[in-house]
CSV table of C-alpha atoms in Angstrom, one decimal:
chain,number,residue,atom,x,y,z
A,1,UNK,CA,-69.5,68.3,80.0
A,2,UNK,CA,-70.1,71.1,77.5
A,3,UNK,CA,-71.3,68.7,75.2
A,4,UNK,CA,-71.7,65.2,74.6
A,5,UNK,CA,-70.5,63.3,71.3
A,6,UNK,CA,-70.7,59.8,70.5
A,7,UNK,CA,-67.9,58.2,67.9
A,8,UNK,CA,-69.2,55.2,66.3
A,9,UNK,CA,-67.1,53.0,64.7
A,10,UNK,CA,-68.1,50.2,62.7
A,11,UNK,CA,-66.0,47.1,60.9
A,12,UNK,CA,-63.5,48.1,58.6
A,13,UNK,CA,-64.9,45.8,55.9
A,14,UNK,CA,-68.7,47.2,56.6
A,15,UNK,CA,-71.5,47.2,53.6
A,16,UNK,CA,-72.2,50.0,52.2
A,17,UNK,CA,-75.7,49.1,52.6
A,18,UNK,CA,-75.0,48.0,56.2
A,19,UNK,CA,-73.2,51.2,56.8
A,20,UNK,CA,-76.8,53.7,56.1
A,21,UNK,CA,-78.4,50.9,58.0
A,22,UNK,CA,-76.2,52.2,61.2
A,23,UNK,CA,-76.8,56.3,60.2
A,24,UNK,CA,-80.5,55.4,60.0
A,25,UNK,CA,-80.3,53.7,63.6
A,26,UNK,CA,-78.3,56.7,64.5
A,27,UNK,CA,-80.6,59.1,63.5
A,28,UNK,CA,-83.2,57.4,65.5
A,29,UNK,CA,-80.6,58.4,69.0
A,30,UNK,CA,-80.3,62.3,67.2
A,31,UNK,CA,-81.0,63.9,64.7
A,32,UNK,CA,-77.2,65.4,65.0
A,33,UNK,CA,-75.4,62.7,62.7
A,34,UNK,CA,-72.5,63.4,60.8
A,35,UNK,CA,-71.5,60.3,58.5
A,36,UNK,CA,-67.8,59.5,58.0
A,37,UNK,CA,-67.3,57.0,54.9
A,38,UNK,CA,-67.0,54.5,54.7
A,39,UNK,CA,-67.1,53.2,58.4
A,40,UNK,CA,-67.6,55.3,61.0
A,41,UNK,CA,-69.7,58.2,62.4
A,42,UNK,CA,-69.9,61.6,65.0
A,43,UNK,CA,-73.2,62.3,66.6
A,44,UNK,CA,-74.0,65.1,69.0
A,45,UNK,CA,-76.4,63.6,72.0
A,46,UNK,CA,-76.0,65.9,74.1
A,47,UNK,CA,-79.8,67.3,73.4
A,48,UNK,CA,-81.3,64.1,73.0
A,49,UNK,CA,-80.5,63.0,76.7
A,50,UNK,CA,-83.3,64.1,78.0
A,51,UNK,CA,-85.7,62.5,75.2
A,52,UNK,CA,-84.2,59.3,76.2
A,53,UNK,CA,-83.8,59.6,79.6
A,54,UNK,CA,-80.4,58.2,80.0
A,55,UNK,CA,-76.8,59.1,80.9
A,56,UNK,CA,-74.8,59.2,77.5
A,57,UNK,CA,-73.2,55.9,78.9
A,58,UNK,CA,-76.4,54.2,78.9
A,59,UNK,CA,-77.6,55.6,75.4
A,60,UNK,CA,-74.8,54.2,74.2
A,61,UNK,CA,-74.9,51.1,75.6
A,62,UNK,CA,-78.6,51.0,74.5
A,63,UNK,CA,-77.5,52.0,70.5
A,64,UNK,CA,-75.0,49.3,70.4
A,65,UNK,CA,-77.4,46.7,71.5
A,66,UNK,CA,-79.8,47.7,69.0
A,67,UNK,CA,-77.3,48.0,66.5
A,68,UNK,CA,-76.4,44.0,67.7
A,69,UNK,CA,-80.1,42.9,67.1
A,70,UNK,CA,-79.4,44.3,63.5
A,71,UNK,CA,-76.6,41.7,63.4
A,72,UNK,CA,-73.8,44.8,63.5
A,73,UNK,CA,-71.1,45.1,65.6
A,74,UNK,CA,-70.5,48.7,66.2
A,75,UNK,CA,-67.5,50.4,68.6
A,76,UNK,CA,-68.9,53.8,70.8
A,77,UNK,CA,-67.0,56.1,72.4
A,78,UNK,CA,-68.5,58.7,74.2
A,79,UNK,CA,-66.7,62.0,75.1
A,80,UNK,CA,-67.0,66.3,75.2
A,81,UNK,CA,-65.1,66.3,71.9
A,82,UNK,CA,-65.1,64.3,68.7
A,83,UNK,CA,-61.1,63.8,68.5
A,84,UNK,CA,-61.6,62.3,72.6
A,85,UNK,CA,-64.4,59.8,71.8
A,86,UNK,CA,-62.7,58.9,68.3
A,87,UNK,CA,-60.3,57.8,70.2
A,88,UNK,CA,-62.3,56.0,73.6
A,89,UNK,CA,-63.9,53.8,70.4
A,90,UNK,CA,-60.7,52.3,69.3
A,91,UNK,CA,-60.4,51.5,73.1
A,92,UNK,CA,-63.7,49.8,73.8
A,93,UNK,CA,-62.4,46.5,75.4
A,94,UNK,CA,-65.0,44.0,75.3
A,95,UNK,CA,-68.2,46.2,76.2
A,96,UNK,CA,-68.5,47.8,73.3
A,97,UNK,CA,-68.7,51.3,75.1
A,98,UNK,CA,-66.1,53.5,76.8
A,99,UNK,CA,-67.9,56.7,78.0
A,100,UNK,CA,-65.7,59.2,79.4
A,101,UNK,CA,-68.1,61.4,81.9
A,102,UNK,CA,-65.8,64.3,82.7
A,103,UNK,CA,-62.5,66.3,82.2
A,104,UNK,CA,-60.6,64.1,84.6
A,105,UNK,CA,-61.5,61.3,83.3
A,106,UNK,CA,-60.9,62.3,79.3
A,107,UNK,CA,-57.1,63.5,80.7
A,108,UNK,CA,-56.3,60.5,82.9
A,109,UNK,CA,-57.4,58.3,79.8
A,110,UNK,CA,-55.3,60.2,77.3
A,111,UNK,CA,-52.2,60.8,79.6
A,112,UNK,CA,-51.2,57.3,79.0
A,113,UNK,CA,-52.0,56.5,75.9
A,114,UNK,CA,-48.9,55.7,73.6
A,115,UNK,CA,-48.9,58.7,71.2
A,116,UNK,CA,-49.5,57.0,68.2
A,117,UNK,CA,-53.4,56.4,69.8
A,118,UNK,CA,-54.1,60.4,69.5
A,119,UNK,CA,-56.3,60.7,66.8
A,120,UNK,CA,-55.0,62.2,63.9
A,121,UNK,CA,-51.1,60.9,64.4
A,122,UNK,CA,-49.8,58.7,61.8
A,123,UNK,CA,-46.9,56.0,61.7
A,124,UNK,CA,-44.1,59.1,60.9
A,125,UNK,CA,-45.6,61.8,63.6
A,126,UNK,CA,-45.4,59.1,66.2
A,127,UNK,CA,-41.7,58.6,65.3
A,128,UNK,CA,-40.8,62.1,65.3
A,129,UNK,CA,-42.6,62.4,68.8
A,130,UNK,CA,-41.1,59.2,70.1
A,131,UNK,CA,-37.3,60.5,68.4
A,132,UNK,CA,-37.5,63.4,71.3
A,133,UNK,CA,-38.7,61.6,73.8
A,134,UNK,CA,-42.7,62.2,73.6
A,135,UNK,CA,-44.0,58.5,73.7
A,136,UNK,CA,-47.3,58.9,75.5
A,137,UNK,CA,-50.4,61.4,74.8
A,138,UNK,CA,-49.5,63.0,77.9
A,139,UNK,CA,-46.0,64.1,77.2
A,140,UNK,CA,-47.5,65.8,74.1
A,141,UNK,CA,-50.0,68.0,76.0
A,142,UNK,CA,-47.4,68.7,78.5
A,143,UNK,CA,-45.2,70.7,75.8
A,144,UNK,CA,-46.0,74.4,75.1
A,145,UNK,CA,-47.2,74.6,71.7
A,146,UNK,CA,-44.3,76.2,70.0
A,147,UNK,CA,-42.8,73.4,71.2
A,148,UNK,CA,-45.1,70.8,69.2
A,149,UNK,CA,-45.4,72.8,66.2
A,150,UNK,CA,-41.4,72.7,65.6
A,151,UNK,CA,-41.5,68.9,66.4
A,152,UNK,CA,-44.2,68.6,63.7
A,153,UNK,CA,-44.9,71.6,61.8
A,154,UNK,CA,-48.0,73.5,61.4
A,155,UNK,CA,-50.4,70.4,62.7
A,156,UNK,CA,-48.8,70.7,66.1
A,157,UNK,CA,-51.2,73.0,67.6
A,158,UNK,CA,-54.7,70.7,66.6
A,159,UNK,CA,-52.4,67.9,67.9
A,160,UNK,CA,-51.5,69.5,71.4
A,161,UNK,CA,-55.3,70.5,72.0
A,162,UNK,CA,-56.1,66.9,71.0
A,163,UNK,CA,-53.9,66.0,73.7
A,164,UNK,CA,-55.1,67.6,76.0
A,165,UNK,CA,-58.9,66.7,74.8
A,166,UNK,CA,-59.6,70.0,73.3
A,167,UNK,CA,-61.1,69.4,69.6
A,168,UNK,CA,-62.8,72.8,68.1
A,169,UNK,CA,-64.4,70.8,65.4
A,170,UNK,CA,-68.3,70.2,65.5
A,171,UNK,CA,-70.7,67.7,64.3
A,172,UNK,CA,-72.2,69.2,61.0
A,173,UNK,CA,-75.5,66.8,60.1
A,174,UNK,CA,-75.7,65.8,56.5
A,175,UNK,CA,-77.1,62.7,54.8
A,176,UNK,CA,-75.1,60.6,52.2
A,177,UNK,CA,-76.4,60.6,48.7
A,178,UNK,CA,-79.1,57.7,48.0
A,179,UNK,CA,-77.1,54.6,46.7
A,180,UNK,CA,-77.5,50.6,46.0
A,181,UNK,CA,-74.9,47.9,46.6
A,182,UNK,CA,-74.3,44.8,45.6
A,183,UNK,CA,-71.3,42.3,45.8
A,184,UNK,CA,-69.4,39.3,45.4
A,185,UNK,CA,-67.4,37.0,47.3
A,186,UNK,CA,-65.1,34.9,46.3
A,187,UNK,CA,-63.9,31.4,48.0
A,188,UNK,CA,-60.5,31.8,47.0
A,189,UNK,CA,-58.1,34.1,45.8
A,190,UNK,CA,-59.0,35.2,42.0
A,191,UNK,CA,-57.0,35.8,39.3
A,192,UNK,CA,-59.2,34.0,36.3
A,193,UNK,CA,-59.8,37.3,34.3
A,194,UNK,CA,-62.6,35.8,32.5
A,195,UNK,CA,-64.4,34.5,36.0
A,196,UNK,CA,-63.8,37.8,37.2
A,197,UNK,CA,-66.1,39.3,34.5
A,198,UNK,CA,-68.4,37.0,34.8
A,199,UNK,CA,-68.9,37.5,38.7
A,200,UNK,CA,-68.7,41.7,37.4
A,201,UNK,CA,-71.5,40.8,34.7
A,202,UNK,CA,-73.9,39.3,37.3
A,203,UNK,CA,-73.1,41.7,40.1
A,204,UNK,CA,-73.8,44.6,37.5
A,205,UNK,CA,-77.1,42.7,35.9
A,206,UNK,CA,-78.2,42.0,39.7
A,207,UNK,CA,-78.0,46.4,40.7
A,208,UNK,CA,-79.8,47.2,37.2
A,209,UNK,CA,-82.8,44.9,37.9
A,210,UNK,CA,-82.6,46.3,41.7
A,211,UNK,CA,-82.3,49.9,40.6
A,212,UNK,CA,-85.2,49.4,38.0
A,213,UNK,CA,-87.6,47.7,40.9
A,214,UNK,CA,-86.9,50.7,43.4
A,215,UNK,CA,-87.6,52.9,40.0
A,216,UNK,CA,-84.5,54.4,40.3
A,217,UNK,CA,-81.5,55.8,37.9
A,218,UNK,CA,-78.1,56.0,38.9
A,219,UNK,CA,-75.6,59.0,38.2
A,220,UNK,CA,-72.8,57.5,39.0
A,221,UNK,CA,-70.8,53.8,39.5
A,222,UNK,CA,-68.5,52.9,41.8
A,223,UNK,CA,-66.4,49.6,41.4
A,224,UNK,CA,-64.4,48.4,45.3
A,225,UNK,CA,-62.0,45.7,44.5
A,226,UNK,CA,-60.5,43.7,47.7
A,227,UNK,CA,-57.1,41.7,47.5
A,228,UNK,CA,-56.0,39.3,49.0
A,229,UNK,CA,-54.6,40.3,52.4
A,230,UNK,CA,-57.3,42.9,53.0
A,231,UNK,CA,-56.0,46.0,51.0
A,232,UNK,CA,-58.5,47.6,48.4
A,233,UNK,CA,-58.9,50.1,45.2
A,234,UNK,CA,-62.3,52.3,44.7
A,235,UNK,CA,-62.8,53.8,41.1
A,236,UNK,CA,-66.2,56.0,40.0
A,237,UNK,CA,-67.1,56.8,36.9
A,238,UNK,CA,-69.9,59.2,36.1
A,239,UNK,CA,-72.5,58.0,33.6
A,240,UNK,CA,-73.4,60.2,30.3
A,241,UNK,CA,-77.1,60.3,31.4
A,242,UNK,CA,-78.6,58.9,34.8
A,243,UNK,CA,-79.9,55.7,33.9
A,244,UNK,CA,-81.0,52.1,35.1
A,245,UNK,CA,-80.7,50.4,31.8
A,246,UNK,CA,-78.4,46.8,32.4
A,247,UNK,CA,-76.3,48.3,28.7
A,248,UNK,CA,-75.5,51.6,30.5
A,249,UNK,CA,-74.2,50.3,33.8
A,250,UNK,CA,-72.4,47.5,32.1
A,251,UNK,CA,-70.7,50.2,29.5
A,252,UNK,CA,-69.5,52.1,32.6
A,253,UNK,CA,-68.4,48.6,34.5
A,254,UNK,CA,-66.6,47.5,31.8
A,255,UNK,CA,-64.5,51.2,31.4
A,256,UNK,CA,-63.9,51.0,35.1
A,257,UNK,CA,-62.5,47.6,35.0
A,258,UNK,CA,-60.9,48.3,32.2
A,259,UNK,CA,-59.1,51.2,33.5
A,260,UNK,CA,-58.0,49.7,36.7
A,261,UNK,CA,-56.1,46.8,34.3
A,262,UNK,CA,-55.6,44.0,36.4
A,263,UNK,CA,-53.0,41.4,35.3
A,264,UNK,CA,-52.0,39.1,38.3
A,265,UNK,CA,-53.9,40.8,41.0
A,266,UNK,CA,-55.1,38.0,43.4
A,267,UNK,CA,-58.7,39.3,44.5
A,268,UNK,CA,-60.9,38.3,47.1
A,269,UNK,CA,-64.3,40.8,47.1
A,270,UNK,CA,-66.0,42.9,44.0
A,271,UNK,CA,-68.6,45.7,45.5
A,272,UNK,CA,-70.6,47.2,42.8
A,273,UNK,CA,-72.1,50.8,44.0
A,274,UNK,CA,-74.9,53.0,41.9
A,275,UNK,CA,-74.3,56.2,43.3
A,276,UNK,CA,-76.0,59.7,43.4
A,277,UNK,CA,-79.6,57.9,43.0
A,278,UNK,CA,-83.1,59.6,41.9
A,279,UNK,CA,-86.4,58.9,40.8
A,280,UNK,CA,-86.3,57.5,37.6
A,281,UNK,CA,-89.1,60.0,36.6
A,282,UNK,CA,-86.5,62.7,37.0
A,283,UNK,CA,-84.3,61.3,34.5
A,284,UNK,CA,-84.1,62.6,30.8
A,285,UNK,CA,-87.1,60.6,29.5
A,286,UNK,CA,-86.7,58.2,26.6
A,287,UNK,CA,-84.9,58.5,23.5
A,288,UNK,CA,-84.0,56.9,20.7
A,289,UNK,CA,-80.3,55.7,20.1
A,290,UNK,CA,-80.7,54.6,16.4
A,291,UNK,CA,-79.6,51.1,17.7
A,292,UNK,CA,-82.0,48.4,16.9
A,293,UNK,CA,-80.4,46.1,19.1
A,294,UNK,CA,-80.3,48.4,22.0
A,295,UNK,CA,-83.8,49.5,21.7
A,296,UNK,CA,-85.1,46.0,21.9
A,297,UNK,CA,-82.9,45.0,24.7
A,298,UNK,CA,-84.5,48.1,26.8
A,299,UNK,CA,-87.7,47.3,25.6
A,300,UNK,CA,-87.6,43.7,26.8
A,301,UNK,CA,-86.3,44.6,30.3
A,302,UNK,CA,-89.3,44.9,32.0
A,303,UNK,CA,-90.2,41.1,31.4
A,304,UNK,CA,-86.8,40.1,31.9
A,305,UNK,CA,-87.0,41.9,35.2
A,306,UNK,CA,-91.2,40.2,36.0
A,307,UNK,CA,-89.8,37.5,34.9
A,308,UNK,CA,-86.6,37.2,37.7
A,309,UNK,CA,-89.1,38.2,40.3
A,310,UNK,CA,-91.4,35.6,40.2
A,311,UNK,CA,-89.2,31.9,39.0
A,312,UNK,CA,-85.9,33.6,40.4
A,313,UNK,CA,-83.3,36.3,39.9
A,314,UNK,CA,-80.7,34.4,37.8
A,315,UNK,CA,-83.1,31.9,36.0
A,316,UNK,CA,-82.8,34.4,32.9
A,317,UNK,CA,-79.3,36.2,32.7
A,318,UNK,CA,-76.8,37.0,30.4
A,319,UNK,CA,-74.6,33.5,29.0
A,320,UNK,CA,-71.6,35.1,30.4
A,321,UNK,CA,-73.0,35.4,33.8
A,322,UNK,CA,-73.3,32.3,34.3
A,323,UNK,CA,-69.9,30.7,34.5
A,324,UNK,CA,-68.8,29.5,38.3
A,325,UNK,CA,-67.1,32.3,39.7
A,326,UNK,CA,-66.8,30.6,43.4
């Protein structure tokens, strides 16, 4: 192989926090790590082989077992081109692993594939394929290319080469911005609006005393609501000034929520992200907001927050907080 690429693909319903977890182990394998939110990721190994002294099969085995000690369950595929091994790690079976070591090998595990597996075909391109007779991944790649591109417009020619296991595309290394995430989960389906905010208030109380422990201010906060039957919503709202103040991340919770405007919506999970994170001696410094009340609430933070650590995070919380939200 040219080169060697790993896909990892982790659970759908993957923590944030859980998800850095797996790019930090990643990082560990090469320092070639391209992160793709919220649940998956492309590294290029194909320098790193000799620093660990494996066969990309092995190194892959040996990432998903360390990945299982860190209680994750993570999906490899292991191929000369990201759209290949984004596709072997939907196809794992019960190893965990499929590495495919050559060209042959990459075609004769495409060829068959029903043409909806080729990564990057959706529910309607696989009907237009299957409406002319192109059912398998194999049938595509056989077609000349004007050909494809009349069956499915401009997108016909990256489709073709993914076929035939070409993918031009390579891994660009970047980090995620810094972030902290908390959430909820309820034991039933939810539709008590005034439990809901309670279980928002305490998930949102919960990030600002974490945020202000790490010494961190947030830019930015993201709301993930889960329904019932697995389907979600994600809505981010930029704060005025980066802050870790409980008033400012509530504010900015509470215009979220408000916007989304949830009547009957039966919900399952809340996952409460600060985003876009920095030192909190980067932030713009303290000033007054000619609110009394305000003032003293930021003032008596800190033993609020000394006060959690040592008897217990929710012995002192807000009243609303504290209604059962199971």
């Amino acid at each position: 192989m040219s080169s060697v690429i790993m896909h990892v693909r982790c659970r759908r319903d993957i923590e944030p926090e859980t998800y850095r977890q797996v790019l930090a182990l990643l990082e560990d394998v090469s320092p070639v790590v391209q992160p793709i939110p919220p649940a998956a990721a492309v590294v290029q190994v194909g320098g790193a082989l000799r620093v660990h002294r494996a066969d990309p099969g092995a190194l892959a085995q040996r990432t998903r077992v360390r990945a299982l000690l860190q209680g994750v369950d993570i999906r490899i595929g292991v191929a000369s081109t990201w759209a290949t091994a984004a596709t072997a790690s939907a196809r794992t079976g019960s190893s965990g692993v499929l590495w495919l070591p050559d060209e042959r090998a990459e075609h004769a595990f495409l060829a068959g594939l029903d043409v909806s597996a080729l990564y990057g075909v959706g529910a309607a391109t696989a009907e237009t394929f299957r409406r002319y007779g192109l059912h398998t991944v194999g049938a595509v790649a056989a077609q000349p290319e004007d050909v494809v591109c009349r069956l499915v417009g401009k997108q016909g020619r990256v489709l073709r080469d993914r076929a035939r296991g070409a993918d031009r595309r390579a891994v660009t290394p970047h980090r995620l911005p810094q972030a902290a995430t908390v959430s909820h989960d309820f034991e039933r389906d939810m539709l008590d609006p005034v439990l809901l905010r309670a279980a928002l208030l305490d998930l949102v109380v919960t990030l600002a005393e974490r945020l202000r422990a790490r010494r961190q201010i947030a830019r930015a906060l993201t709301l993930n609501v889960r329904f019932a039957g697995g389907t979600g919503v994600e809505k981010t709202r930029r704060l005025a000034a980066a802050s870790a103040h409980t008033d400012d991340l509530r504010t900015a919770l509470w215009q979220i929520w408000d916007a989304m405007a949830y009547q009957r919506a039966r919900i399952r999970r809340l996952i409460l992200t600060a985003e876009d994170l920095a030192p909190a001696e980067t932030g713009p410094g303290t000033q007054l907001s000619l609110d009394p009340a305000r003032e003293a609430r930021h003032r008596v933070e800190p033993l609020l927050d000394a006060i959690n650590r040592r008897y217990g995070r929710t012995l002192v919380r807000p009243a609303g907080a504290y209604r059962e939200a199971g």
